[in-house]
Amino acid sequence: MIRLAPIAANLPATVPFVGPETLERQAGRPFAARLGANENGFGPSPRAVAAMQAAAGEVWKYGDPTSHDLTHVLAAHHGVRPENIVVGEGIDGLLGLLVRLLIAPGDAVVTSDGAYPTFNFHVTGFGGVLHKVAYRDDAEDPQALLDRARQVGARLVYLANPDNPMGSWHDGHAIEEMLDGLAEGALLVLDEAYAEFAPAGTIPSIAPDDPRVIRMRTFSKAYGMAGARIGYAIGHPGLIAAFDRVRNHFGVNRIGQAGVLAALTDGDWLARTVARVAAARDRIGAIAADNGMAALPSATNFVALDTGRDGAFARRLVDALAADGVFIRMPGVAPLNRCIRISCAPDAELDLLAAALPSALRSIGDRDEPAADARL
Amino acid sequence: MIRLAPIAANLPATVPFVGPETLERQAGRPFAARLGANENGFGPSPRAVAAMQAAAGEVWKYGDPTSHDLTHVLAAHHGVRPENIVVGEGIDGLLGLLVRLLIAPGDAVVTSDGAYPTFNFHVTGFGGVLHKVAYRDDAEDPQALLDRARQVGARLVYLANPDNPMGSWHDGHAIEEMLDGLAEGALLVLDEAYAEFAPAGTIPSIAPDDPRVIRMRTFSKAYGMAGARIGYAIGHPGLIAAFDRVRNHFGVNRIGQAGVLAALTDGDWLARTVARVAAARDRIGAIAADNGMAALPSATNFVALDTGRDGAFARRLVDALAADGVFIRMPGVAPLNRCIRISCAPDAELDLLAAALPSALRSIGDRDEPAADARL
């Protein structure tokens, strides 16, 4: 039969990526509130929608494989050169390419236990060896990451600022200090997917050509365009150019390219989204308080709510809400998994959350039974 | 500085993927006729356009990572089970994943000298070793591929039917016989990107669960949706499932998913496109004859024209047409590169080709000067 190459043969046959559509099919009905995937229900700029609609008839053409116009606009947007930017199929796709470029089988990579699973998927997928440090006070711990990286001779160190799944963040100066403490030969993967939501001072001041770090950005979050699959990386021109050696050159879809170019012209919409998200964070905090849970501070478009219990309890709560039509997710490992994670969304969806949460909590009560029983 | 992993470090820093947009920027003006990328200027079904326009406002949601609905519709379309199908970011993306799954560094892969460069890019990109056999009478040579595969112990054998860049094709029975001759341990990658254009009998009869072959299909060609970046593979459920180990699970864009689902409901549009393409092939053949060139028979949406000269002449002709606003391409290696390759397109663009070709030929004449001189 079919014999896979050694790395692929040793990978798990099952994967942790379960989308809301799969859960909906299992439940036999769509979710009424989609609050689990850190999508942005405030949606894309109307200019982006119009540009994508106009581009639909031109979809017979491949997209520009260099994403020339987008790269140049992004360079101006960030005050860097086009040579500092590579556009790809979302941060997920770019993380995979980055790992492929830098990690040989057996190479060490450091991340936090509970941080972005897709990064880990790629590291394992290319034969890298993951080393994980614990969160500290529900935030990623730069010093622990640095120490472990030095200890294991890591080639890559992953940190998201602001963080997913906890929503916590570090001051930009802390990231700059982290860079200064990075061992020779290690590259910091700074995932800034949620950067636009963060308070002033969160984004570090990093020279565009700094070879110690690559930054990941996306249109999936603040720009409300997760389905367009456009992300980009900012880094040293030598590293950025290396992506051309392995990337799927015609892989970025043309309609998405047109959409994000238009989105970048609509700063007002972005500012309005950021304000709406901030208001939604406050409302999620109030809903949490009404239900005896504490909202963790968040610099993102989601809020982690501390159930005050353990992962089994949080899992039952996630399942109970799903049974009531409300899709949320939760961190994957202890102690983060005492929390549930709720994406910011328009009031209509948060109304459903507010309505569903008390009965969901009642239904799972103080008992230790599995969720299947609790739903009876 | 930045140290790449060994495989990446040994890859070429430059890549052969030059899109028409890059050429347009170099020339300082857009092409008047875009006939080089085997795109389909007859465009997508109006249903697909409408579906994409409707989906644009929903782009804040990620696409379904399982492409569930599309997979099921495609399964019904091909009379296979959903377990036989994986959807990905175009055939290009799927070829990369396939190579990653099966090829360890040093593994042998067989293809034809002059066949699809992107497949070669992926093989080299994962450390595989390419072995190439010659075309025979401007067609890929199944027996030569089989012989070489056996000789080098190939894990993968690539064949496109119909072929790109020559447009030639084999009867389906020849492919079935090829499968029967395939050595144990080798997998046939059957690229059927142009299948919808081919005459009856070209598509082999292959059991869906046959473990000796994986077939590649796309919406980029007959469906006129290259910019949507949606392709799929049909194969043994064990091999298809393995893609989940390595693919970018949320990588297929949502608007494209909606578009191709709608395109699949419009068989009339597809039939009309195939008829238009056939008429355009005839017209390209007539234009060729008017200019003293022979059109090779084609089962695709492009036509290879035999200049009767060599690769240097064909290159000058491609450059001369580009200087006159007509974008075409040519095969990359001898003896195929005595030809130029022209995509089928609506009459307005073929009018431009017909108008430009005589003067382009005159401008390069019988001389051996490089194209830069010929354009003076």
Short mmCIF file of N, CA, C and O in Angstrom, two decimals, chain B residues 233-288:
data_model
loop_
_atom_site.label_atom_id
_atom_site.label_comp_id
_atom_site.label_asym_id
_atom_site.label_seq_id
_atom_site.Cartn_x
_atom_site.Cartn_y
_atom_site.Cartn_z
N ALA B 233 -7.89 16.70 -5.25
CA ALA B 233 -7.27 15.45 -5.64
C ALA B 233 -8.25 14.32 -5.39
O ALA B 233 -9.06 14.37 -4.45
N ILE B 234 -8.19 13.31 -6.26
CA ILE B 234 -9.03 12.13 -6.12
C ILE B 234 -8.09 10.94 -5.96
O ILE B 234 -7.19 10.74 -6.78
N GLY B 235 -8.31 10.15 -4.92
CA GLY B 235 -7.42 9.01 -4.72
C GLY B 235 -7.90 8.06 -3.63
O GLY B 235 -9.02 8.18 -3.11
N HIS B 236 -7.02 7.15 -3.30
CA HIS B 236 -7.30 6.15 -2.27
C HIS B 236 -7.56 6.86 -0.93
O HIS B 236 -6.83 7.78 -0.56
N PRO B 237 -8.58 6.42 -0.18
CA PRO B 237 -8.91 7.11 1.07
C PRO B 237 -7.74 7.19 2.05
O PRO B 237 -7.62 8.17 2.79
N GLY B 238 -6.87 6.20 2.03
CA GLY B 238 -5.72 6.25 2.94
C GLY B 238 -4.77 7.38 2.58
O GLY B 238 -4.27 8.09 3.47
N LEU B 239 -4.55 7.55 1.30
CA LEU B 239 -3.67 8.64 0.87
C LEU B 239 -4.35 9.99 1.04
O LEU B 239 -3.74 10.96 1.51
N ILE B 240 -5.63 10.04 0.68
CA ILE B 240 -6.38 11.30 0.83
C ILE B 240 -6.39 11.73 2.30
O ILE B 240 -6.17 12.90 2.62
N ALA B 241 -6.62 10.80 3.20
CA ALA B 241 -6.65 11.14 4.63
C ALA B 241 -5.30 11.67 5.10
O ALA B 241 -5.24 12.50 6.02
N ALA B 242 -4.23 11.19 4.49
CA ALA B 242 -2.90 11.63 4.93
C ALA B 242 -2.68 13.13 4.72
O ALA B 242 -1.89 13.74 5.44
N PHE B 243 -3.39 13.71 3.76
CA PHE B 243 -3.24 15.17 3.56
C PHE B 243 -3.57 15.94 4.83
O PHE B 243 -3.02 17.01 5.08
N ASP B 244 -4.49 15.39 5.63
CA ASP B 244 -4.85 16.08 6.87
C ASP B 244 -3.67 16.21 7.83
O ASP B 244 -3.69 17.05 8.73
N ARG B 245 -2.67 15.37 7.65
CA ARG B 245 -1.51 15.44 8.54
C ARG B 245 -0.67 16.69 8.31
O ARG B 245 0.09 17.10 9.18
N VAL B 246 -0.74 17.24 7.12
CA VAL B 246 0.19 18.32 6.77
C VAL B 246 -0.46 19.56 6.15
O VAL B 246 0.19 20.61 6.07
N ARG B 247 -1.71 19.46 5.73
CA ARG B 247 -2.26 20.61 4.99
C ARG B 247 -2.57 21.78 5.93
O ARG B 247 -2.72 21.60 7.13
N ASN B 248 -2.65 22.95 5.34
CA ASN B 248 -3.04 24.16 6.05
C ASN B 248 -4.57 24.11 6.18
O ASN B 248 -5.29 24.47 5.25
N HIS B 249 -5.05 23.68 7.35
CA HIS B 249 -6.45 23.28 7.44
C HIS B 249 -7.45 24.39 7.12
O HIS B 249 -8.51 24.12 6.60
N PHE B 250 -7.09 25.62 7.48
CA PHE B 250 -8.02 26.71 7.18
C PHE B 250 -7.56 27.51 5.95
O PHE B 250 -7.91 28.66 5.79
N GLY B 251 -6.82 26.83 5.05
CA GLY B 251 -6.17 27.54 3.95
C GLY B 251 -7.04 27.80 2.73
O GLY B 251 -6.67 28.63 1.90
N VAL B 252 -8.16 27.13 2.58
CA VAL B 252 -9.00 27.33 1.39
C VAL B 252 -9.95 28.50 1.65
O VAL B 252 -10.71 28.49 2.62
N ASN B 253 -9.88 29.48 0.78
CA ASN B 253 -10.66 30.70 1.03
C ASN B 253 -12.15 30.49 0.85
O ASN B 253 -12.61 29.71 0.02
N ARG B 254 -12.91 31.20 1.67
CA ARG B 254 -14.36 31.00 1.76
C ARG B 254 -15.11 31.42 0.49
O ARG B 254 -16.06 30.75 0.06
N ILE B 255 -14.68 32.53 -0.10
CA ILE B 255 -15.38 33.03 -1.29
C ILE B 255 -15.18 32.06 -2.45
O ILE B 255 -16.11 31.76 -3.21
N GLY B 256 -13.98 31.54 -2.58
CA GLY B 256 -13.71 30.54 -3.62
C GLY B 256 -14.56 29.29 -3.44
O GLY B 256 -15.09 28.73 -4.40
N GLN B 257 -14.68 28.84 -2.20
CA GLN B 257 -15.51 27.66 -1.92
C GLN B 257 -16.94 27.89 -2.41
O GLN B 257 -17.54 27.03 -3.07
N ALA B 258 -17.48 29.07 -2.09
CA ALA B 258 -18.85 29.38 -2.51
C ALA B 258 -18.95 29.45 -4.03
O ALA B 258 -19.91 28.96 -4.63
N GLY B 259 -17.93 30.02 -4.64
CA GLY B 259 -17.95 30.19 -6.09
C GLY B 259 -17.93 28.87 -6.84
O GLY B 259 -18.70 28.66 -7.78
N VAL B 260 -17.06 27.97 -6.44
CA VAL B 260 -16.96 26.72 -7.21
C VAL B 260 -18.17 25.83 -6.95
O VAL B 260 -18.59 25.07 -7.84
N LEU B 261 -18.75 25.92 -5.76
CA LEU B 261 -19.99 25.17 -5.52
C LEU B 261 -21.06 25.61 -6.51
O LEU B 261 -21.78 24.78 -7.08
N ALA B 262 -21.17 26.91 -6.72
CA ALA B 262 -22.15 27.41 -7.68
C ALA B 262 -21.77 27.03 -9.11
O ALA B 262 -22.63 26.68 -9.93
N ALA B 263 -20.49 27.09 -9.42
CA ALA B 263 -20.03 26.73 -10.78
C ALA B 263 -20.41 25.30 -11.12
O ALA B 263 -20.75 24.99 -12.27
N LEU B 264 -20.36 24.43 -10.12
CA LEU B 264 -20.67 23.02 -10.38
C LEU B 264 -22.14 22.79 -10.72
O LEU B 264 -22.50 21.73 -11.24
N THR B 265 -22.99 23.76 -10.43
CA THR B 265 -24.41 23.62 -10.77
C THR B 265 -24.69 24.06 -12.20
O THR B 265 -25.82 23.93 -12.67
N ASP B 266 -23.68 24.63 -12.86
CA ASP B 266 -23.93 25.25 -14.16
C ASP B 266 -23.22 24.48 -15.28
O ASP B 266 -22.29 24.97 -15.91
N GLY B 267 -23.73 23.29 -15.51
CA GLY B 267 -23.15 22.46 -16.56
C GLY B 267 -23.29 23.09 -17.94
O GLY B 267 -22.44 22.87 -18.82
N ASP B 268 -24.34 23.90 -18.13
CA ASP B 268 -24.51 24.54 -19.43
C ASP B 268 -23.36 25.50 -19.72
O ASP B 268 -22.86 25.57 -20.83
N TRP B 269 -22.98 26.25 -18.70
CA TRP B 269 -21.88 27.20 -18.88
C TRP B 269 -20.59 26.45 -19.21
O TRP B 269 -19.84 26.86 -20.10
N LEU B 270 -20.36 25.36 -18.50
CA LEU B 270 -19.16 24.57 -18.75
C LEU B 270 -19.15 24.06 -20.19
O LEU B 270 -18.14 24.18 -20.90
N ALA B 271 -20.29 23.54 -20.65
CA ALA B 271 -20.38 23.02 -22.01
C ALA B 271 -20.15 24.14 -23.04
O ALA B 271 -19.47 23.95 -24.05
N ARG B 272 -20.71 25.30 -22.71
CA ARG B 272 -20.55 26.44 -23.61
C ARG B 272 -19.08 26.87 -23.67
O ARG B 272 -18.55 27.19 -24.74
N THR B 273 -18.43 26.85 -22.51
CA THR B 273 -17.01 27.21 -22.47
C THR B 273 -16.19 26.23 -23.31
O THR B 273 -15.30 26.64 -24.08
N VAL B 274 -16.49 24.95 -23.14
CA VAL B 274 -15.72 23.94 -23.87
C VAL B 274 -15.89 24.15 -25.38
O VAL B 274 -14.93 24.04 -26.15
N ALA B 275 -17.11 24.49 -25.79
CA ALA B 275 -17.35 24.74 -27.22
C ALA B 275 -16.63 26.00 -27.69
O ALA B 275 -16.03 26.03 -28.79
N ARG B 276 -16.65 27.04 -26.86
CA ARG B 276 -15.94 28.28 -27.22
C ARG B 276 -14.44 28.03 -27.33
O ARG B 276 -13.76 28.57 -28.20
N VAL B 277 -13.93 27.23 -26.41
CA VAL B 277 -12.50 26.93 -26.42
C VAL B 277 -12.14 26.16 -27.69
O VAL B 277 -11.11 26.43 -28.33
N ALA B 278 -13.00 25.22 -28.06
CA ALA B 278 -12.74 24.45 -29.27
C ALA B 278 -12.70 25.37 -30.49
O ALA B 278 -11.83 25.25 -31.37
N ALA B 279 -13.64 26.32 -30.54
CA ALA B 279 -13.65 27.27 -31.66
C ALA B 279 -12.40 28.14 -31.64
O ALA B 279 -11.82 28.46 -32.69
N ALA B 280 -11.99 28.54 -30.45
CA ALA B 280 -10.79 29.38 -30.35
C ALA B 280 -9.55 28.60 -30.77
O ALA B 280 -8.64 29.17 -31.39
N ARG B 281 -9.52 27.32 -30.43
CA ARG B 281 -8.38 26.50 -30.89
C ARG B 281 -8.30 26.52 -32.42
O ARG B 281 -7.22 26.68 -33.00
N ASP B 282 -9.47 26.36 -33.04
CA ASP B 282 -9.49 26.37 -34.50
C ASP B 282 -9.00 27.72 -35.04
O ASP B 282 -8.25 27.78 -36.00
N ARG B 283 -9.45 28.76 -34.39
CA ARG B 283 -9.04 30.09 -34.89
C ARG B 283 -7.54 30.31 -34.70
O ARG B 283 -6.87 30.86 -35.59
N ILE B 284 -7.01 29.87 -33.55
CA ILE B 284 -5.56 29.99 -33.34
C ILE B 284 -4.82 29.19 -34.41
O ILE B 284 -3.79 29.64 -34.95
N GLY B 285 -5.37 28.03 -34.74
CA GLY B 285 -4.75 27.23 -35.80
C GLY B 285 -4.76 27.97 -37.14
O GLY B 285 -3.76 27.94 -37.88
N ALA B 286 -5.84 28.67 -37.42
CA ALA B 286 -5.93 29.41 -38.67
C ALA B 286 -4.95 30.59 -38.68
O ALA B 286 -4.29 30.87 -39.69
N ILE B 287 -4.86 31.26 -37.53
CA ILE B 287 -3.90 32.38 -37.42
C ILE B 287 -2.48 31.86 -37.63
O ILE B 287 -1.66 32.49 -38.31
N ALA B 288 -2.20 30.71 -37.04
CA ALA B 288 -0.88 30.11 -37.20
C ALA B 288 -0.60 29.83 -38.68
O ALA B 288 0.46 30.19 -39.20
#
